[in-house]
XYZ file of C-alpha atoms in Angstrom:
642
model
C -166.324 108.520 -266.978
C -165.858 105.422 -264.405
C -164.056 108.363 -262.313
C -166.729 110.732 -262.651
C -169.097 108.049 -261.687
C -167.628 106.923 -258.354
C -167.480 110.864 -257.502
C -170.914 111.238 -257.994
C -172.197 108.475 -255.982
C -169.567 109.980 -253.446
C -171.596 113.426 -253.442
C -175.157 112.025 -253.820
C -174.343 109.051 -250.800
C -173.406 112.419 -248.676
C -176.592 113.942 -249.678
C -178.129 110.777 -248.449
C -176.303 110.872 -245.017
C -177.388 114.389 -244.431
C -181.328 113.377 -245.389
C -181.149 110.908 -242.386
C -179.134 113.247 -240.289
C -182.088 115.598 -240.691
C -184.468 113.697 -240.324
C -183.040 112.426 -236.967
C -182.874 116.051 -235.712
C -186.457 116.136 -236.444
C -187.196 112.975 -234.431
C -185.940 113.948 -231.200
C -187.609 117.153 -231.326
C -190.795 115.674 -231.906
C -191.602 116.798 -235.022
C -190.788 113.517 -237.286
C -191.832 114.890 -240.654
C -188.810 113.389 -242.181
C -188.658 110.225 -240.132
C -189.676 108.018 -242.596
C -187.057 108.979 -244.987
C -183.951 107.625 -242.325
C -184.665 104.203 -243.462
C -184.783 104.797 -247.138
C -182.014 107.095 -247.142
C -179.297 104.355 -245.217
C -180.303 101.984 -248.507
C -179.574 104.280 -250.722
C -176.871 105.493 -249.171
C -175.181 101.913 -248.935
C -175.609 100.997 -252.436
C -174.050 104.628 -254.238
C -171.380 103.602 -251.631
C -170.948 100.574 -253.024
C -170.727 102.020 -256.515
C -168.217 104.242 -255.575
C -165.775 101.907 -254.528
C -166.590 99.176 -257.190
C -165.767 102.506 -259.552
C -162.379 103.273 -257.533
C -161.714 99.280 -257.947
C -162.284 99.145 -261.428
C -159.983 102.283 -262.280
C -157.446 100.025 -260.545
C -157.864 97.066 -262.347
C -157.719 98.427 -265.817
C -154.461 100.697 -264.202
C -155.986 104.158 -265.037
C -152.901 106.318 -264.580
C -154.783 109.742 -265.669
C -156.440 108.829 -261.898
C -153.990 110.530 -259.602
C -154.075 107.713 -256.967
C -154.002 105.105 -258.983
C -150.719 106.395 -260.747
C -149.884 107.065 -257.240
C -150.458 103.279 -256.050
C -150.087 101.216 -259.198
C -147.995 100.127 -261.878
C -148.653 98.575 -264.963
C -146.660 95.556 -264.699
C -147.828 94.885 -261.191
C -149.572 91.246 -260.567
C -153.205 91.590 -261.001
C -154.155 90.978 -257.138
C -151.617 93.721 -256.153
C -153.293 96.103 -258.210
C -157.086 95.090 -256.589
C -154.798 95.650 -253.197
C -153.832 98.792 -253.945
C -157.239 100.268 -253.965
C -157.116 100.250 -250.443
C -153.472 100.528 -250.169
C -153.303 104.291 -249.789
C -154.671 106.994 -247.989
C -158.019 108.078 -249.859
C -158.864 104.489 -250.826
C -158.268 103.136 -247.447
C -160.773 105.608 -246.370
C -163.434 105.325 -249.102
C -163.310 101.262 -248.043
C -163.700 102.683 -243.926
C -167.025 105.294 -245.062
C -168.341 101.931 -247.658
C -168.576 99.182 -244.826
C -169.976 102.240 -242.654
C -172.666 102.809 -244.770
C -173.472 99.338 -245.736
C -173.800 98.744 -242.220
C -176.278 101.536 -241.598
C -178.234 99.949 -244.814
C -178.031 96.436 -243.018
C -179.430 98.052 -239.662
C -182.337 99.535 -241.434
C -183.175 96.381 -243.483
C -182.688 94.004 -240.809
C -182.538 95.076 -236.791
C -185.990 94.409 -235.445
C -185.325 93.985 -231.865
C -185.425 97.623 -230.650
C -188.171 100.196 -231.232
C -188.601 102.335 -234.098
C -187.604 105.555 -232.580
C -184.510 104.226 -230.862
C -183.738 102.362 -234.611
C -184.057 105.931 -236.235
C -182.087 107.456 -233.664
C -179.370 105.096 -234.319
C -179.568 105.388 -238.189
C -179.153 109.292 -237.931
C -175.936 109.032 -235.236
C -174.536 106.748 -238.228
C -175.263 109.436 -240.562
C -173.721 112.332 -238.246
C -170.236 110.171 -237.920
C -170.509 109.368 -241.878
C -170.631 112.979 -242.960
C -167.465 113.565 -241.510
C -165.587 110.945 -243.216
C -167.690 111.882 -246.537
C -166.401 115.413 -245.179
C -162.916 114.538 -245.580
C -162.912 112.756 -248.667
C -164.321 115.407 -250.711
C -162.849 118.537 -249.649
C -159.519 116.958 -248.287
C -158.597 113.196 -249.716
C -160.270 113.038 -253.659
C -159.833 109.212 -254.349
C -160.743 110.015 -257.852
C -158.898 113.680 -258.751
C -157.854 113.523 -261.980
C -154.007 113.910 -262.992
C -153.056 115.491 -266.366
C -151.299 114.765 -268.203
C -151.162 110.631 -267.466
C -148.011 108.957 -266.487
C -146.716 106.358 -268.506
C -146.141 103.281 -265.941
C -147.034 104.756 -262.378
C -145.564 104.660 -259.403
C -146.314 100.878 -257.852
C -147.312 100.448 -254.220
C -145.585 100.116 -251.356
C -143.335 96.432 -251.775
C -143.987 95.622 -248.376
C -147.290 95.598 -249.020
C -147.163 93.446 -252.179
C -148.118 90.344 -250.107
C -151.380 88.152 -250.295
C -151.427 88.450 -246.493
C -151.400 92.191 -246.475
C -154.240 92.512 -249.378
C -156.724 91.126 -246.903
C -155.433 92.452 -243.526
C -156.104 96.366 -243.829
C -160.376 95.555 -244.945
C -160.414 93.314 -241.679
C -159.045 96.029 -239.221
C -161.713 98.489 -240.869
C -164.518 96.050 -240.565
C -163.576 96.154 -236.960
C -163.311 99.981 -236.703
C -166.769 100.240 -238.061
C -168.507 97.677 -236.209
C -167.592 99.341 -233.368
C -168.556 102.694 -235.005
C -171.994 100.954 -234.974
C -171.883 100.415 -231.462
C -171.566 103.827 -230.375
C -174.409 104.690 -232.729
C -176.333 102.070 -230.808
C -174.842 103.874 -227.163
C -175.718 107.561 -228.206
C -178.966 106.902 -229.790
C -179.866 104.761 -226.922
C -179.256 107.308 -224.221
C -181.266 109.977 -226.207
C -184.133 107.941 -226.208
C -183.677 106.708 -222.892
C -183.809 102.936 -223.815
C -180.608 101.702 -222.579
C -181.491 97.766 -221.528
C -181.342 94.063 -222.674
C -183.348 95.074 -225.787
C -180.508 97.324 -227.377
C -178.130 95.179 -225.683
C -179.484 92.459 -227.765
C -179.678 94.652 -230.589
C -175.646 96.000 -230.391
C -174.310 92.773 -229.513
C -174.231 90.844 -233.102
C -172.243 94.486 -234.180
C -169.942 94.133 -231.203
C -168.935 90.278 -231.681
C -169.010 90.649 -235.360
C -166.076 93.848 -234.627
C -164.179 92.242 -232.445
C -163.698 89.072 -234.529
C -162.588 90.974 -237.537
C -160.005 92.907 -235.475
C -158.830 89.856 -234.205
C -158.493 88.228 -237.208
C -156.639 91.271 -238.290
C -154.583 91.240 -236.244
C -153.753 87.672 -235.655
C -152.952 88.479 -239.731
C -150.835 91.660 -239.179
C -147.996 90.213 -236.776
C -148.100 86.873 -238.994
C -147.235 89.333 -241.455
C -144.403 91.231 -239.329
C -143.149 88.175 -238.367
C -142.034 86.758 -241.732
C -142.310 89.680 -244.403
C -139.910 92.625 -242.060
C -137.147 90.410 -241.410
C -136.430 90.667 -237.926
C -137.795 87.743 -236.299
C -140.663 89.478 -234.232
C -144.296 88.772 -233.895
C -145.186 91.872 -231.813
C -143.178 95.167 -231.620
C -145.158 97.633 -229.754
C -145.010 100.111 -232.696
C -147.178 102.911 -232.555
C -149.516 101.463 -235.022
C -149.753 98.155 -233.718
C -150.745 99.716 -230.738
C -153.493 101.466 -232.954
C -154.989 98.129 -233.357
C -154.347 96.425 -230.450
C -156.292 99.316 -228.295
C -159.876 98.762 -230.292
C -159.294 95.011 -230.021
C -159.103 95.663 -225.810
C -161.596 98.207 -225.703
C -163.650 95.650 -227.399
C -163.155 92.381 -225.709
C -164.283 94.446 -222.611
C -167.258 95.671 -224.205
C -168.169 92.374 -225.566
C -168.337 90.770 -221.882
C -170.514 93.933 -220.686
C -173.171 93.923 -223.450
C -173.512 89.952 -223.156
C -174.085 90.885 -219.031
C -176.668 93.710 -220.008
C -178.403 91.544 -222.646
C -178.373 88.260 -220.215
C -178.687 89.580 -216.774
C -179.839 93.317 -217.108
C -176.614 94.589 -215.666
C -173.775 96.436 -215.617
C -175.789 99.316 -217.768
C -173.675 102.164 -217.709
C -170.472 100.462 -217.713
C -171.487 98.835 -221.144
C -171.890 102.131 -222.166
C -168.940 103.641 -222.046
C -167.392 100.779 -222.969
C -168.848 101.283 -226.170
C -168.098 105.074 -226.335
C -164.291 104.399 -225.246
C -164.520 101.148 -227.847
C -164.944 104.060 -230.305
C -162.647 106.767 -229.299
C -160.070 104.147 -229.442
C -160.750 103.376 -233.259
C -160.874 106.809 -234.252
C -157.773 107.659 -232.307
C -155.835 104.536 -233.687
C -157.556 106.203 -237.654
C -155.276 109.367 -236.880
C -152.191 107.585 -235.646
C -151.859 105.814 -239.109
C -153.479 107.955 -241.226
C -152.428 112.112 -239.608
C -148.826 111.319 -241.014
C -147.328 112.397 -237.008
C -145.562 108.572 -237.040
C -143.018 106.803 -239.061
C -144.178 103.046 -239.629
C -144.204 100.387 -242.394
C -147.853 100.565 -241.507
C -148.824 103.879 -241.195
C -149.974 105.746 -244.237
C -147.373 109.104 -245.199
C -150.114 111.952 -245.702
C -149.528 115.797 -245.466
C -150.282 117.368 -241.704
C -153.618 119.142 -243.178
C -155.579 115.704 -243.598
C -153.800 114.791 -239.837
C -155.811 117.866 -238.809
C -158.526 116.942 -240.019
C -158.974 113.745 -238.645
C -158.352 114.794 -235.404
C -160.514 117.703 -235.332
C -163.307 114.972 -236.338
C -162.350 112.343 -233.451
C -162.329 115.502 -231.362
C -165.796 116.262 -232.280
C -167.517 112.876 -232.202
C -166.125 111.826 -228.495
C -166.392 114.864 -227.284
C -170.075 115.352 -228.160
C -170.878 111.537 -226.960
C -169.061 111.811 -223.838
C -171.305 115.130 -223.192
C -174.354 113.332 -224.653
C -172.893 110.116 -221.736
C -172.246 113.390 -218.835
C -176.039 114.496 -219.274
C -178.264 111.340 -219.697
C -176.344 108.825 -217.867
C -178.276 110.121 -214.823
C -181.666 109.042 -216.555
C -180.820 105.517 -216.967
C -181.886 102.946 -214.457
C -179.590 100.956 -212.316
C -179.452 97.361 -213.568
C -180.224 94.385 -211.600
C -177.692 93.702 -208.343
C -174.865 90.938 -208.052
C -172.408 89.461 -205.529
C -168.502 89.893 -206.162
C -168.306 86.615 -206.122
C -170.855 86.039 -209.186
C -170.377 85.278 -212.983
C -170.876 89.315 -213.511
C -168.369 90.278 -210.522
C -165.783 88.121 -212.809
C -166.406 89.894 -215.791
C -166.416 92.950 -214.214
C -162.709 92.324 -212.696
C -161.811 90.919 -216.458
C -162.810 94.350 -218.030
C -161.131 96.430 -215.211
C -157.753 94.246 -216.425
C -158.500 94.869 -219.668
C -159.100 98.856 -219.020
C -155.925 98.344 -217.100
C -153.954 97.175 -219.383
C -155.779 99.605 -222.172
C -154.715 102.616 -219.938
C -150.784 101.596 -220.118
C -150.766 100.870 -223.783
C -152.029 104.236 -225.072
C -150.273 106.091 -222.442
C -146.991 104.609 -224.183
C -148.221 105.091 -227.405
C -149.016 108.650 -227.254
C -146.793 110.215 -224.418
C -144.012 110.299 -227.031
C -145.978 112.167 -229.431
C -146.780 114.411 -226.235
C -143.251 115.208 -225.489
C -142.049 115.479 -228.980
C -144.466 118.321 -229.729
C -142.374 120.267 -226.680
C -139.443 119.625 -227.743
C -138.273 116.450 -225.804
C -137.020 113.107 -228.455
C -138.092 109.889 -226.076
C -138.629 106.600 -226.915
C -141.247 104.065 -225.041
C -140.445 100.136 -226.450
C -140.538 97.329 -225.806
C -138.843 97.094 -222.431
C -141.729 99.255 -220.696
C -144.919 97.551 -222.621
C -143.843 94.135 -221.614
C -142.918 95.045 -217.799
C -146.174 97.665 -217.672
C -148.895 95.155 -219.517
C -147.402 91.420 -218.764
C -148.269 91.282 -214.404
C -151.652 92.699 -215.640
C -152.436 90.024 -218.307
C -151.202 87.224 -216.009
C -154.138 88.484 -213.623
C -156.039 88.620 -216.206
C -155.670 84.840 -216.742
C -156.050 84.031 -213.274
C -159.481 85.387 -213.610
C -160.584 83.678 -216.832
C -159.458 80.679 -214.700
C -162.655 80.653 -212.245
C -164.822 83.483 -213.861
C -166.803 81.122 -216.214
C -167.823 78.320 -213.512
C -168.956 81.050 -211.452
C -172.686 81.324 -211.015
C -174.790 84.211 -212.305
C -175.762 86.756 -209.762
C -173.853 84.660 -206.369
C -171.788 82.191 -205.290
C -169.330 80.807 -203.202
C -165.758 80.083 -203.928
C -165.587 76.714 -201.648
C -167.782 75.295 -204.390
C -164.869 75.599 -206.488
C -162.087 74.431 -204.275
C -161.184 71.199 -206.019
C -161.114 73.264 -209.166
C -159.139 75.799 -207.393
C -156.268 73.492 -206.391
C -156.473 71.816 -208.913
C -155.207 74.557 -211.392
C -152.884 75.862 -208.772
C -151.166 72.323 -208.434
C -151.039 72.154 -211.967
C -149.699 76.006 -212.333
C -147.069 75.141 -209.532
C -145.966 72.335 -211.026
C -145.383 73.638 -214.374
C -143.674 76.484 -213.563
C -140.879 74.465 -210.942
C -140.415 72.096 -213.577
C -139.302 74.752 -216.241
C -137.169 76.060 -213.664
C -135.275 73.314 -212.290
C -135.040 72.126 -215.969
C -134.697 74.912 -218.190
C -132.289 77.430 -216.457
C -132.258 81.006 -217.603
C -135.853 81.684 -218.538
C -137.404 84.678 -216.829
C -140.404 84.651 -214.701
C -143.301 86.277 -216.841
C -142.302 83.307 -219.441
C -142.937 80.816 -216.623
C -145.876 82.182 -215.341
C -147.149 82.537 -218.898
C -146.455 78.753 -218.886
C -147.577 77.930 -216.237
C -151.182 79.586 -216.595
C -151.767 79.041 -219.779
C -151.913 74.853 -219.347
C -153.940 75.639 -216.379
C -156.275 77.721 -218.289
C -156.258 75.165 -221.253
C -157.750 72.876 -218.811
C -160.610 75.177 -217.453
C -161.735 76.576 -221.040
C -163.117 73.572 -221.222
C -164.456 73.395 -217.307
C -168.022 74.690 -218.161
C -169.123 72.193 -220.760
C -169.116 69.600 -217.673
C -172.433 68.261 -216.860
C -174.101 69.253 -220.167
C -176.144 67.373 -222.083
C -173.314 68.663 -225.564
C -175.885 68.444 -228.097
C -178.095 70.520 -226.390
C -175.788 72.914 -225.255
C -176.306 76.518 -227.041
C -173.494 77.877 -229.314
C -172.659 80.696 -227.640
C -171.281 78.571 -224.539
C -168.922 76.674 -227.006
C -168.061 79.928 -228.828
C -166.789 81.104 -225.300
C -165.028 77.507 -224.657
C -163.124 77.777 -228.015
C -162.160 81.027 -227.585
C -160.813 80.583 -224.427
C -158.604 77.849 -225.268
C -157.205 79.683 -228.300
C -156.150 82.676 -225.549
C -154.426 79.687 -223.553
C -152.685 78.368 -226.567
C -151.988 81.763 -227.633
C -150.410 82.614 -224.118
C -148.634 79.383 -224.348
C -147.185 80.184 -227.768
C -145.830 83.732 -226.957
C -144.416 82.838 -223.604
C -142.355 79.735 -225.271
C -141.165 82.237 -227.973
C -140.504 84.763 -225.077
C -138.770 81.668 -223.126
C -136.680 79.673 -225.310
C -135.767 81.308 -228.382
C -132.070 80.999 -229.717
C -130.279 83.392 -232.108
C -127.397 82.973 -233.962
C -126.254 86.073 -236.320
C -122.924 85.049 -238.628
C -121.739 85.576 -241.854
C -121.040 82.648 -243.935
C -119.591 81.770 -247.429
C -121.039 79.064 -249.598
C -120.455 75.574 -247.813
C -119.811 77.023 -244.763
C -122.267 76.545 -241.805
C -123.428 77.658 -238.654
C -125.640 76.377 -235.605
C -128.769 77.280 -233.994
C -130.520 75.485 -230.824
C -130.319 71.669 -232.553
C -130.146 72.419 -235.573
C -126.584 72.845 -238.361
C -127.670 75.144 -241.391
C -125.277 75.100 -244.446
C -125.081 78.109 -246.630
C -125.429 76.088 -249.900
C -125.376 78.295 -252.808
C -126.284 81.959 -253.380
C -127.606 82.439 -256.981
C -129.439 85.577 -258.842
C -133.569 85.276 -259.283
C -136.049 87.701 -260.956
C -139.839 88.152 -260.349
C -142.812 90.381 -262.005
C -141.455 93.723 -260.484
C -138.127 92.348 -258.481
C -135.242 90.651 -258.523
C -133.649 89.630 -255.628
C -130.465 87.692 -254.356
C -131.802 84.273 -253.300
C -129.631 81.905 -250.614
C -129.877 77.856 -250.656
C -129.554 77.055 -247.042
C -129.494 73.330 -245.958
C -130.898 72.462 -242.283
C -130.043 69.617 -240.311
C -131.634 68.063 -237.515
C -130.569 64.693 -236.504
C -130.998 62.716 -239.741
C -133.655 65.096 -241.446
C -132.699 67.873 -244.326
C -134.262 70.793 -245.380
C -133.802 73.248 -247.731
C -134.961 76.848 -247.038
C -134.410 79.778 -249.618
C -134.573 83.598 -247.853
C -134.416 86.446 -250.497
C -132.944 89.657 -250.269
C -135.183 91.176 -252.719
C -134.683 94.797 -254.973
C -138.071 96.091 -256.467
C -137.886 99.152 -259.105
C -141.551 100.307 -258.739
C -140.934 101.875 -256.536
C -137.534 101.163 -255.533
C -136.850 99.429 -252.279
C -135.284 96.647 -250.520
C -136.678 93.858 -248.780
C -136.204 91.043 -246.767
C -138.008 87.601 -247.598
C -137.604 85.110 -245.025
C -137.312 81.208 -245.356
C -139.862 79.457 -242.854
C -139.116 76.008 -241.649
C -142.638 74.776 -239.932
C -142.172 71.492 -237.196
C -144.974 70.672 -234.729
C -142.777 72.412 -232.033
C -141.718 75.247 -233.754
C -140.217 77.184 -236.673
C -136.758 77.718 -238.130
C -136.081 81.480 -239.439
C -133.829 82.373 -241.855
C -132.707 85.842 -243.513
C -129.831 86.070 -245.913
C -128.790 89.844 -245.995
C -126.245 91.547 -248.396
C -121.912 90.760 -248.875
C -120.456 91.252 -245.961
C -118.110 94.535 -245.804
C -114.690 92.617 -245.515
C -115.648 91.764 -249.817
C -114.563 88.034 -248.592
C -117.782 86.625 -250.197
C -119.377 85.908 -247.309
C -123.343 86.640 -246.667
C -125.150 88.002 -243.673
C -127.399 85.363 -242.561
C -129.444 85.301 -239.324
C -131.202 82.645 -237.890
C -133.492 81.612 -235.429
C -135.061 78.921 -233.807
C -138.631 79.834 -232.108
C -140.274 77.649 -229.863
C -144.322 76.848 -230.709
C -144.188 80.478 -232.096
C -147.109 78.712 -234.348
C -149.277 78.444 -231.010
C -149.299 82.503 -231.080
C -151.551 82.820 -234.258
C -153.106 79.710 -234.025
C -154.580 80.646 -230.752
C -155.386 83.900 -231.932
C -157.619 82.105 -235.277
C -158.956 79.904 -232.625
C -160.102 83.034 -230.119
C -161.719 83.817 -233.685
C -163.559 80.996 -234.638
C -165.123 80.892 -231.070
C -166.174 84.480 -231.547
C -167.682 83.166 -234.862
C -169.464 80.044 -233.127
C -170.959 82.389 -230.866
C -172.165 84.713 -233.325
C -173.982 81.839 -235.212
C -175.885 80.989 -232.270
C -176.965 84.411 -231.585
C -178.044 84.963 -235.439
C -180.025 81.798 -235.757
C -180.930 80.475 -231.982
C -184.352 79.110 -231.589
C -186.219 79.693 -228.391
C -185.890 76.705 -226.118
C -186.113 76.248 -222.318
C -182.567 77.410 -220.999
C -179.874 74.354 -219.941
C -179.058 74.472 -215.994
C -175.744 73.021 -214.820
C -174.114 73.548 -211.654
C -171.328 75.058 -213.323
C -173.154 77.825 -215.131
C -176.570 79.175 -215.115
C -177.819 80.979 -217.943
């Protein structure tokens, strides 16, 4: 019955959806006999969502294998937070999670947004309701989370082992948070160009939706290459795989569109840029839905699903940009040019930091899907690493130099000589850095210098725009920005010392025999047998040396039998200036009982995703001050004017 249940509330929330869709309709054409049903409708609508999944959840807990995606997903012997996991572990589940936090959003908009008028609130409600019939759409007729499978398996099939991690349990609901904050955004776009309201008070109104997004995605994934980097086994942080890529282009899309709104809800500005930033914000999340989810790639992330559903998910992205972009073709003309600014003006900044971004946007999904281009005529290429890293890396580095002056600048004008001290300054410091690592450190290439180089500079002027404020009166937001621009420098800083000054060393060694990486001597100790809930695995004793210090480290070369795979679990050594890696593989061929064991030593690889939870927790600081600020007489600095 718990099946039957979620199904229902499946059925009856896209009854609900098509209520406010209707009602919408009704709205614009004047008529408004159903408008006040939009509101009630989104509540409803949110909480048989909500039962839905709790009912999918359940069926997982209590493993119940006559539920073909749970005996698809699950196993009975499976730790208990694997098996909570797998409900959005798959396909169907993943997607009933994507249409839950949709609808619960549309619920919060109706019980909570009260800075926009009611007819531009409705409007949005309904454009909510149009994208969440398609998903409800494609769960019903195409993805069933709750089909029935007779007769039951015994045991089930388990899920995915490389997605048995604690990490990975919590990273795929962060991405989709993202997705579908930014699915609220274009709601917010399209309804505000029907109504013709587009200005600081739906600014205002998206920009909570928009910060709360991007924060998520980067959390996500700030979480996802954390989880490359030690669960895959091959020392990486970031491999420009297709999927990556599928999060990575959201997360651009929206730090652009996050800098836009803030313009057109401060300054009245920059109007229709913000909006199709939020339409292309958007596109991108729906196109990265059918890269992982259409079955066209072959990634440890992406989801294996028959070519139908692929269809169908494109036909839907198809619909929904193409209809907003025509919606963005035939209104943008009605909407009012914003106030004016200087180039040389906080806004002319932030308008050269989203053109890098849209830049850089442009080159990454280019790569991603010219591949998938030529492979449908016939042509096998490949687009890696080698042309990401030269395409995007002069770009970001730009990028940088921007974020250097763009937040001292003043709004509307000013003048660069007012920032020359600051100016050479950072360029003394920049210079400086980068001669020093190469008279000193031979052999490191120039994007890892630069990256050096710029991010210390940029360390420094994150925190430029706190000077001459009185701190305890300074709003949130303004250290939100601060913080998150220090956790991009130390980001930077992190990937362009692991880019820099990593060392390798790839040998095969019997038991008491060692080998050397960068400073340190690693012993292969002992290799000994070890079993878990659902694996057993080969597990190595390695002993590091540095100096006078020892540590032990114990990678796994782990075999799981539901299903069956093999996996590689690395051993992590953690010091203040980086990590030690270690993978122990299987015999080597020779049968001279030596193991494969790989090591590295990364330089403040730490920096990358602590920079990346710091960019995170500024985004958070700033959201708290926009959900709770108090009106109050606006601070003036010389710095920055708000």
């Amino acid at each position: 019955m718990i099946a039957e249940t979620g199904l229902a509330a499946l059925w009856l929330a896209a009854a609900m959806a098509l209520l406010q869709l209707v009602g919408g309709l009704t709205l614009l054409r004047g008529e408004g006999k159903l408008t006040p049903l939009i509101k009630p409708a989104a509540l409803v609508q949110g909480a048989l969502c909500v039962v839905s999944f709790a009912s999918l959840m359940w069926l997982f807990y209590v493993t119940d294998l006559s539920v073909l995606l749970v005996a698809s997903n699950s196993h009975i012997d499976k730790p208990l937070i694997f098996k909570l996991a797998g409900t959005w572990g798959n396909h169907e589940g993943s997607m009933l999670l994507w249409v839950s936090v949709l609808s619960l959003s549309g619920a919060a908009i109706a019980l909570l947004e009260k800075r926009i008028d009611t007819r531009t609130l409705n409007a949005t409600l309904a454009v909510q309701a149009f994208v969440a019939l398609g998903f409800f759409a494609f769960l019903l007729f195409s993805s069933n989370p709750f089909e029935r499978l007779v007769p039951a398996p015994v045991e089930g099939a388990g899920l995915n082992p490389l997605l048995q991690d604690i990490g990975l349990a919590f990273h795929p609901p962060t991405l989709y948070i993202g997705y579908v904050g930014l699915s609220v955004a274009f709601s917010f776009a399209v309804a505000a160009m029907l109504t013709g309201q587009v200005g600081p008070a739906f600014a205002r109104a998206m920009r909570p939706w928009v910060l709360g997004a991007w924060i998520f995605l980067t959390v996500g994934i700030t979480a996802g290459s954390y989880w490359a980097y030690y669960e895959l086994g091959w020392g990486g942080w970031w491999f420009w795989d297709p999927v990556e890529n599928a999060s990575l282009m959201p997360w651009l899309a929206a730090t652009a569109l996050l800098h836009s709104v803030s313009v057109l809800a401060t300054r009245n500005a920059l109007r229709a840029w913000t909006i199709m930033l939020a339409l292309v914000a958007f596109a991108m999340s729906m196109a990265g839905t059918f890269l992982v989810r259409s079955g066209i790639l072959t990634s440890v992330h992406a989801f294996a699903v028959d070519p139908e559903r692929g269809s169908f998910i494109l036909a839907l992205m198809l619909m929904y940009t193409s209809l907003a972009f025509l919606v963005f073709a035939t209104r943008i003309g009605t909407v009012k040019q914003g106030e004016p600014f200087q180039i040389v003006s906080r806004e002319g900044g932030i308008v050269a930091n989203n053109i890098f971004l849209s830049v850089i946007l442009a080159i990454v999904l280019i790569g991603t899907l010219y591949p998938l281009a030529a492979e449908t005529m016939g042509d096998k290429i490949s687009v890696g690493p080698p042309y990401f890293n030269k395409a995007t890396a002069p770009i970001a580095l730009l990028l940088m130099v921007a974020l250097l002056l763009g937040p001292m600048l003043r709004w509307r004008r000013d003048e660069l000589k007012r920032h020359k001290y600051w100016l050479v300054g950072f360029f003394a410091i920049s210079l400086w850095t980068g001669v020093a690592i190469w008279r000193f450190v031979p052999g490191v290439g120039v994007f890892p210098i630069l990256g050096l180089a710029l991010s210390l500079a940029l360390a420094i002027a994150a925190w430029v725009p706190l000077k001459g404020r009185k701190l305890l009166r300074t709003p949130l937001p303004v250290f939100g920005m601060v913080v998150a621009h220090f956790g991009l420098a130390v980001s930077v800083f992190g990937m362009a010392a692991e880019s820099g000054f990593s060392r390798e060393t790839l040998t095969a060694l019997a038991p008491g025999e060692s080998a050397k990486v960068a400073d340190w001597q690693v012993k292969l100790d002992d290799v000994r047998p070890v079993v878990g809930d659902n694996w057993v695995a080969i597990e190595g004793q390695l002993i590091a040396r540095n100096g006078d210090k020892k540590f032990i480290l114990r990678p796994q070369s782990r075999q799981f039998y539901r299903p069956e795979q093999q996996t590689s679990e690395a051993a992590l050594l953690t010091r203040w200036n980086g990590q030690l890696y270690a993978v122990i593989a299987q015999p080597d061929e020779n049968g001279d009982g030596r193991w494969q064991v790989r090591l590295w030593w990364k330089p403040f690889v730490t920096f990358i995703w602590f920079g990346g939870l710091l960019v995170a927790l500024g985004g958070a600081i700033s959201l708290l001050g926009r959900m709770f600020r108090r009106p109050k007489k606006p601070a003036v600095n010389k710095w920055a004017q708000a």
